[in-house]
Amino acid sequence: GESVGLHLPTLSVQEGDNSIINCAYSNSASDYFIWYKQESGKGPQFIIDIRSNMDKRQGQRVTVLLNKTVKHLSLQIAATQPGDSAVYFCAENNAGNMLTFGGGTRLMVKP
Amino acid sequence: DAGVTQSPTHLIKTRGQHVTLRCSPISGHKSVSWYQQVLGQGPQFIFQYYEKEERGRGNFPDRFSARQFPNYSSELNVNALLLGDSALYLCASSFIRTGNTGELFFGEGSRLTVL
């Protein structure tokens, strides 16, 4: 498949370990944040979202943490699997689903 | 259920040419957005259309234009192509435009290469 990013920061983890992917956002007025997963040759896929009135939200094997004080988001993936290998983007939804994406992090899972 | 479909999947153009990219949203979705993703970067917002009207525009030159049809499908047009227009062009649809509860569903994209 085609690579979605050749010069992205890379996080390499062992299968079964937990992964933490970090993201800094720019607009202090942003009130909704989303994490996307993008596999090679595919479009971004929604993982989990969080509103600014929350500081933590959990999904299946994923948790998003929001620190508005320092404008920081993190995505935690529990028991990382080979299928989790992809590029992960955070995005701010400033108004009406017009998203501002971060630069992305490549997650590589070693078997 | 069919997701967001885009065509063509890949295309090659030369500098100065024009390109039209097409997008069909998920059935029932009335909002379509376009994003440009240059290799190694996150997607950048280009346009949003809702009910056939432009509702938002990103920081792109006037060479970029789009429209939405009565069936909610959309076209992105780029004139006078430059080498820097080479990118993956992503279309996304959502059911609602306003507020933050409408999940955005992305298509697989159209990979444009400008030579």
PDB file of N, CA and C in Angstrom, chain A residues 2-8 31-32 36 38 41-46 49 51 89 93-104, chain B residues 10 33 35 37-45 48 55-57 88 90 94 96-104 106-108 111:
ATOM      1  N   GLU A   2       0.231   2.359  -0.218  1.00  0.00           N
ATOM      2  CA  GLU A   2       0.948   3.620  -0.314  1.00  0.00           C
ATOM      3  C   GLU A   2       1.102   4.224   1.062  1.00  0.00           C
ATOM      4  N   SER A   3       2.271   4.752   1.359  1.00  0.00           N
ATOM      5  CA  SER A   3       2.511   5.338   2.669  1.00  0.00           C
ATOM      6  C   SER A   3       1.769   6.661   2.782  1.00  0.00           C
ATOM      7  N   VAL A   4       1.193   6.915   3.954  1.00  0.00           N
ATOM      8  CA  VAL A   4       0.528   8.184   4.165  1.00  0.00           C
ATOM      9  C   VAL A   4       1.483   9.222   4.699  1.00  0.00           C
ATOM     10  N   GLY A   5       2.667   8.829   5.094  1.00  0.00           N
ATOM     11  CA  GLY A   5       3.590   9.826   5.619  1.00  0.00           C
ATOM     12  C   GLY A   5       4.961   9.232   5.782  1.00  0.00           C
ATOM     13  N   LEU A   6       5.964   9.849   5.200  1.00  0.00           N
ATOM     14  CA  LEU A   6       7.299   9.292   5.228  1.00  0.00           C
ATOM     15  C   LEU A   6       8.160   9.889   6.327  1.00  0.00           C
ATOM     16  N   HIS A   7       7.813  11.085   6.828  1.00  0.00           N
ATOM     17  CA  HIS A   7       8.692  11.754   7.764  1.00  0.00           C
ATOM     18  C   HIS A   7       7.964  12.091   9.051  1.00  0.00           C
ATOM     19  N   LEU A   8       7.032  11.262   9.444  1.00  0.00           N
ATOM     20  CA  LEU A   8       6.272  11.511  10.649  1.00  0.00           C
ATOM     21  C   LEU A   8       7.029  10.998  11.862  1.00  0.00           C
ATOM     22  N   ASP A  31     -13.570  23.305  20.998  1.00  0.00           N
ATOM     23  CA  ASP A  31     -14.369  22.656  22.023  1.00  0.00           C
ATOM     24  C   ASP A  31     -14.702  21.198  21.715  1.00  0.00           C
ATOM     25  N   TYR A  32     -14.076  20.679  20.678  1.00  0.00           N
ATOM     26  CA  TYR A  32     -14.359  19.288  20.325  1.00  0.00           C
ATOM     27  C   TYR A  32     -13.135  18.744  19.622  1.00  0.00           C
ATOM     28  N   TYR A  36      -8.126  10.265  14.782  1.00  0.00           N
ATOM     29  CA  TYR A  36      -8.330   9.465  13.586  1.00  0.00           C
ATOM     30  C   TYR A  36      -7.147   8.517  13.402  1.00  0.00           C
ATOM     31  N   GLN A  38      -5.232   6.388  10.324  1.00  0.00           N
ATOM     32  CA  GLN A  38      -5.142   6.295   8.868  1.00  0.00           C
ATOM     33  C   GLN A  38      -4.165   5.201   8.481  1.00  0.00           C
ATOM     34  N   GLY A  41      -2.867   3.933   2.297  1.00  0.00           N
ATOM     35  CA  GLY A  41      -3.759   3.850   1.145  1.00  0.00           C
ATOM     36  C   GLY A  41      -5.226   4.069   1.466  1.00  0.00           C
ATOM     37  N   LYS A  42      -5.528   4.465   2.692  1.00  0.00           N
ATOM     38  CA  LYS A  42      -6.928   4.649   3.072  1.00  0.00           C
ATOM     39  C   LYS A  42      -7.161   6.050   3.632  1.00  0.00           C
ATOM     40  N   GLY A  43      -8.436   6.401   3.735  1.00  0.00           N
ATOM     41  CA  GLY A  43      -8.781   7.670   4.350  1.00  0.00           C
ATOM     42  C   GLY A  43      -8.783   7.552   5.863  1.00  0.00           C
ATOM     43  N   PRO A  44      -8.770   8.687   6.560  1.00  0.00           N
ATOM     44  CA  PRO A  44      -8.803   8.654   8.031  1.00  0.00           C
ATOM     45  C   PRO A  44     -10.075   7.988   8.552  1.00  0.00           C
ATOM     46  N   GLN A  45      -9.908   7.243   9.642  1.00  0.00           N
ATOM     47  CA  GLN A  45     -11.027   6.524  10.247  1.00  0.00           C
ATOM     48  C   GLN A  45     -11.201   7.021  11.682  1.00  0.00           C
ATOM     49  N   PHE A  46     -12.415   7.394  12.032  1.00  0.00           N
ATOM     50  CA  PHE A  46     -12.735   7.889  13.375  1.00  0.00           C
ATOM     51  C   PHE A  46     -12.417   6.838  14.433  1.00  0.00           C
ATOM     52  N   ASP A  49     -13.744  10.541  20.204  1.00  0.00           N
ATOM     53  CA  ASP A  49     -13.799  11.998  20.305  1.00  0.00           C
ATOM     54  C   ASP A  49     -13.984  12.408  21.765  1.00  0.00           C
ATOM     55  N   ARG A  51     -15.247  16.103  24.138  1.00  0.00           N
ATOM     56  CA  ARG A  51     -15.631  17.504  24.192  1.00  0.00           C
ATOM     57  C   ARG A  51     -14.793  18.220  25.239  1.00  0.00           C
ATOM     58  N   PHE A  89      -3.851  10.736  13.826  1.00  0.00           N
ATOM     59  CA  PHE A  89      -3.982  12.191  13.805  1.00  0.00           C
ATOM     60  C   PHE A  89      -4.974  12.635  14.852  1.00  0.00           C
ATOM     61  N   ASN A  93     -12.143  20.391  16.118  1.00  0.00           N
ATOM     62  CA  ASN A  93     -13.329  20.802  15.394  1.00  0.00           C
ATOM     63  C   ASN A  93     -13.709  22.189  15.899  1.00  0.00           C
ATOM     64  N   ASN A  94     -13.308  23.193  15.146  1.00  0.00           N
ATOM     65  CA  ASN A  94     -13.526  24.562  15.607  1.00  0.00           C
ATOM     66  C   ASN A  94     -14.944  25.046  15.366  1.00  0.00           C
ATOM     67  N   ALA A  95     -15.521  24.659  14.266  1.00  0.00           N
ATOM     68  CA  ALA A  95     -16.877  25.103  13.948  1.00  0.00           C
ATOM     69  C   ALA A  95     -17.441  24.229  12.843  1.00  0.00           C
ATOM     70  N   GLY A  96     -18.588  23.664  13.108  1.00  0.00           N
ATOM     71  CA  GLY A  96     -19.328  22.977  12.063  1.00  0.00           C
ATOM     72  C   GLY A  96     -18.575  21.909  11.300  1.00  0.00           C
ATOM     73  N   ASN A  97     -17.797  21.104  12.011  1.00  0.00           N
ATOM     74  CA  ASN A  97     -17.102  19.995  11.363  1.00  0.00           C
ATOM     75  C   ASN A  97     -16.026  20.417  10.380  1.00  0.00           C
ATOM     76  N   MET A  98     -15.503  21.618  10.486  1.00  0.00           N
ATOM     77  CA  MET A  98     -14.331  22.017   9.707  1.00  0.00           C
ATOM     78  C   MET A  98     -13.116  21.760  10.602  1.00  0.00           C
ATOM     79  N   LEU A  99     -12.415  20.689  10.279  1.00  0.00           N
ATOM     80  CA  LEU A  99     -11.382  20.195  11.176  1.00  0.00           C
ATOM     81  C   LEU A  99     -10.011  20.768  10.872  1.00  0.00           C
ATOM     82  N   THR A 100      -9.249  20.975  11.941  1.00  0.00           N
ATOM     83  CA  THR A 100      -7.826  21.296  11.826  1.00  0.00           C
ATOM     84  C   THR A 100      -7.058  20.106  12.370  1.00  0.00           C
ATOM     85  N   PHE A 101      -6.272  19.460  11.498  1.00  0.00           N
ATOM     86  CA  PHE A 101      -5.544  18.260  11.865  1.00  0.00           C
ATOM     87  C   PHE A 101      -4.140  18.590  12.356  1.00  0.00           C
ATOM     88  N   GLY A 102      -3.671  17.769  13.285  1.00  0.00           N
ATOM     89  CA  GLY A 102      -2.278  17.827  13.690  1.00  0.00           C
ATOM     90  C   GLY A 102      -1.404  17.101  12.670  1.00  0.00           C
ATOM     91  N   GLY A 103      -0.105  17.026  12.954  1.00  0.00           N
ATOM     92  CA  GLY A 103       0.843  16.485  11.993  1.00  0.00           C
ATOM     93  C   GLY A 103       0.892  14.976  11.896  1.00  0.00           C
ATOM     94  N   GLY A 104       0.386  14.279  12.901  1.00  0.00           N
ATOM     95  CA  GLY A 104       0.338  12.824  12.835  1.00  0.00           C
ATOM     96  C   GLY A 104       1.517  12.127  13.482  1.00  0.00           C
TER      97      GLY A 104
ATOM     98  N   HIS B  10      -6.742   7.366  -8.635  1.00  0.00           N
ATOM     99  CA  HIS B  10      -5.409   7.891  -8.958  1.00  0.00           C
ATOM    100  C   HIS B  10      -5.492   8.620 -10.293  1.00  0.00           C
ATOM    101  N   SER B  33     -17.296  17.708   2.760  1.00  0.00           N
ATOM    102  CA  SER B  33     -16.098  18.527   2.940  1.00  0.00           C
ATOM    103  C   SER B  33     -14.961  17.955   2.117  1.00  0.00           C
ATOM    104  N   TYR B  35     -10.642  17.863   1.763  1.00  0.00           N
ATOM    105  CA  TYR B  35      -9.371  18.065   2.437  1.00  0.00           C
ATOM    106  C   TYR B  35      -8.235  17.677   1.492  1.00  0.00           C
ATOM    107  N   GLN B  37      -4.329  16.339   1.507  1.00  0.00           N
ATOM    108  CA  GLN B  37      -3.305  15.738   2.361  1.00  0.00           C
ATOM    109  C   GLN B  37      -2.027  15.549   1.567  1.00  0.00           C
ATOM    110  N   VAL B  38      -1.065  16.402   1.824  1.00  0.00           N
ATOM    111  CA  VAL B  38       0.255  16.276   1.221  1.00  0.00           C
ATOM    112  C   VAL B  38       1.002  15.176   1.962  1.00  0.00           C
ATOM    113  N   LEU B  39       1.821  14.432   1.242  1.00  0.00           N
ATOM    114  CA  LEU B  39       2.548  13.308   1.826  1.00  0.00           C
ATOM    115  C   LEU B  39       3.339  13.749   3.049  1.00  0.00           C
ATOM    116  N   GLY B  40       3.125  13.039   4.151  1.00  0.00           N
ATOM    117  CA  GLY B  40       3.853  13.340   5.371  1.00  0.00           C
ATOM    118  C   GLY B  40       3.183  14.350   6.282  1.00  0.00           C
ATOM    119  N   GLN B  41       1.986  14.797   5.902  1.00  0.00           N
ATOM    120  CA  GLN B  41       1.284  15.811   6.701  1.00  0.00           C
ATOM    121  C   GLN B  41      -0.148  15.372   6.986  1.00  0.00           C
ATOM    122  N   GLY B  42      -0.763  16.084   7.911  1.00  0.00           N
ATOM    123  CA  GLY B  42      -2.173  15.851   8.168  1.00  0.00           C
ATOM    124  C   GLY B  42      -3.037  16.523   7.118  1.00  0.00           C
ATOM    125  N   PRO B  43      -4.292  16.079   6.972  1.00  0.00           N
ATOM    126  CA  PRO B  43      -5.200  16.702   6.002  1.00  0.00           C
ATOM    127  C   PRO B  43      -5.430  18.180   6.327  1.00  0.00           C
ATOM    128  N   GLN B  44      -5.588  18.968   5.270  1.00  0.00           N
ATOM    129  CA  GLN B  44      -5.891  20.401   5.413  1.00  0.00           C
ATOM    130  C   GLN B  44      -7.249  20.684   4.804  1.00  0.00           C
ATOM    131  N   PHE B  45      -8.068  21.416   5.533  1.00  0.00           N
ATOM    132  CA  PHE B  45      -9.427  21.734   5.105  1.00  0.00           C
ATOM    133  C   PHE B  45      -9.424  22.657   3.892  1.00  0.00           C
ATOM    134  N   GLN B  48     -16.210  23.234   2.671  1.00  0.00           N
ATOM    135  CA  GLN B  48     -17.353  22.506   3.187  1.00  0.00           C
ATOM    136  C   GLN B  48     -18.611  22.991   2.484  1.00  0.00           C
ATOM    137  N   ARG B  55     -20.227  26.543   2.849  1.00  0.00           N
ATOM    138  CA  ARG B  55     -20.366  26.983   4.232  1.00  0.00           C
ATOM    139  C   ARG B  55     -19.025  27.275   4.874  1.00  0.00           C
ATOM    140  N   GLY B  56     -17.958  26.874   4.209  1.00  0.00           N
ATOM    141  CA  GLY B  56     -16.646  27.157   4.768  1.00  0.00           C
ATOM    142  C   GLY B  56     -15.581  26.961   3.727  1.00  0.00           C
ATOM    143  N   ARG B  57     -14.517  27.749   3.844  1.00  0.00           N
ATOM    144  CA  ARG B  57     -13.420  27.661   2.892  1.00  0.00           C
ATOM    145  C   ARG B  57     -12.123  27.807   3.660  1.00  0.00           C
ATOM    146  N   LEU B  88      -3.060  13.764  -1.789  1.00  0.00           N
ATOM    147  CA  LEU B  88      -4.252  12.936  -1.662  1.00  0.00           C
ATOM    148  C   LEU B  88      -5.406  13.864  -1.322  1.00  0.00           C
ATOM    149  N   LEU B  90      -9.089  14.237  -0.094  1.00  0.00           N
ATOM    150  CA  LEU B  90     -10.047  13.469   0.686  1.00  0.00           C
ATOM    151  C   LEU B  90     -11.392  14.175   0.725  1.00  0.00           C
ATOM    152  N   SER B  94     -20.912  14.178   6.369  1.00  0.00           N
ATOM    153  CA  SER B  94     -21.519  14.092   7.688  1.00  0.00           C
ATOM    154  C   SER B  94     -22.997  14.396   7.563  1.00  0.00           C
ATOM    155  N   ILE B  96     -24.906  16.149   9.779  1.00  0.00           N
ATOM    156  CA  ILE B  96     -25.269  17.514  10.144  1.00  0.00           C
ATOM    157  C   ILE B  96     -24.072  18.424   9.957  1.00  0.00           C
ATOM    158  N   ARG B  97     -24.288  19.670   9.761  1.00  0.00           N
ATOM    159  CA  ARG B  97     -23.219  20.636   9.543  1.00  0.00           C
ATOM    160  C   ARG B  97     -22.785  21.304  10.829  1.00  0.00           C
ATOM    161  N   THR B  98     -23.719  21.771  11.570  1.00  0.00           N
ATOM    162  CA  THR B  98     -23.383  22.588  12.729  1.00  0.00           C
ATOM    163  C   THR B  98     -23.230  21.723  13.973  1.00  0.00           C
ATOM    164  N   GLY B  99     -22.631  22.314  14.940  1.00  0.00           N
ATOM    165  CA  GLY B  99     -22.430  21.589  16.189  1.00  0.00           C
ATOM    166  C   GLY B  99     -21.327  20.565  16.068  1.00  0.00           C
ATOM    167  N   ASN B 100     -21.100  19.868  17.091  1.00  0.00           N
ATOM    168  CA  ASN B 100     -19.950  18.983  17.151  1.00  0.00           C
ATOM    169  C   ASN B 100     -20.335  17.531  17.298  1.00  0.00           C
ATOM    170  N   THR B 101     -21.539  17.180  16.963  1.00  0.00           N
ATOM    171  CA  THR B 101     -21.946  15.806  17.174  1.00  0.00           C
ATOM    172  C   THR B 101     -21.975  15.003  15.887  1.00  0.00           C
ATOM    173  N   GLY B 102     -21.674  15.627  14.795  1.00  0.00           N
ATOM    174  CA  GLY B 102     -21.724  14.906  13.540  1.00  0.00           C
ATOM    175  C   GLY B 102     -20.387  14.305  13.203  1.00  0.00           C
ATOM    176  N   GLU B 103     -20.316  12.989  13.243  1.00  0.00           N
ATOM    177  CA  GLU B 103     -19.072  12.315  12.912  1.00  0.00           C
ATOM    178  C   GLU B 103     -18.792  12.489  11.428  1.00  0.00           C
ATOM    179  N   LEU B 104     -17.535  12.737  11.120  1.00  0.00           N
ATOM    180  CA  LEU B 104     -17.098  12.925   9.751  1.00  0.00           C
ATOM    181  C   LEU B 104     -16.582  11.597   9.215  1.00  0.00           C
ATOM    182  N   PHE B 106     -14.713   9.716   6.139  1.00  0.00           N
ATOM    183  CA  PHE B 106     -13.830  10.009   5.021  1.00  0.00           C
ATOM    184  C   PHE B 106     -13.874   8.903   3.973  1.00  0.00           C
ATOM    185  N   GLY B 107     -13.700   9.331   2.714  1.00  0.00           N
ATOM    186  CA  GLY B 107     -13.484   8.376   1.640  1.00  0.00           C
ATOM    187  C   GLY B 107     -12.014   7.986   1.588  1.00  0.00           C
ATOM    188  N   GLU B 108     -11.694   7.147   0.604  1.00  0.00           N
ATOM    189  CA  GLU B 108     -10.313   6.653   0.466  1.00  0.00           C
ATOM    190  C   GLU B 108      -9.408   7.663  -0.232  1.00  0.00           C
ATOM    191  N   ARG B 111      -5.725  10.239  -5.377  1.00  0.00           N
ATOM    192  CA  ARG B 111      -4.298  10.579  -5.371  1.00  0.00           C
ATOM    193  C   ARG B 111      -3.963  11.297  -6.663  1.00  0.00           C
TER     194      ARG B 111
END
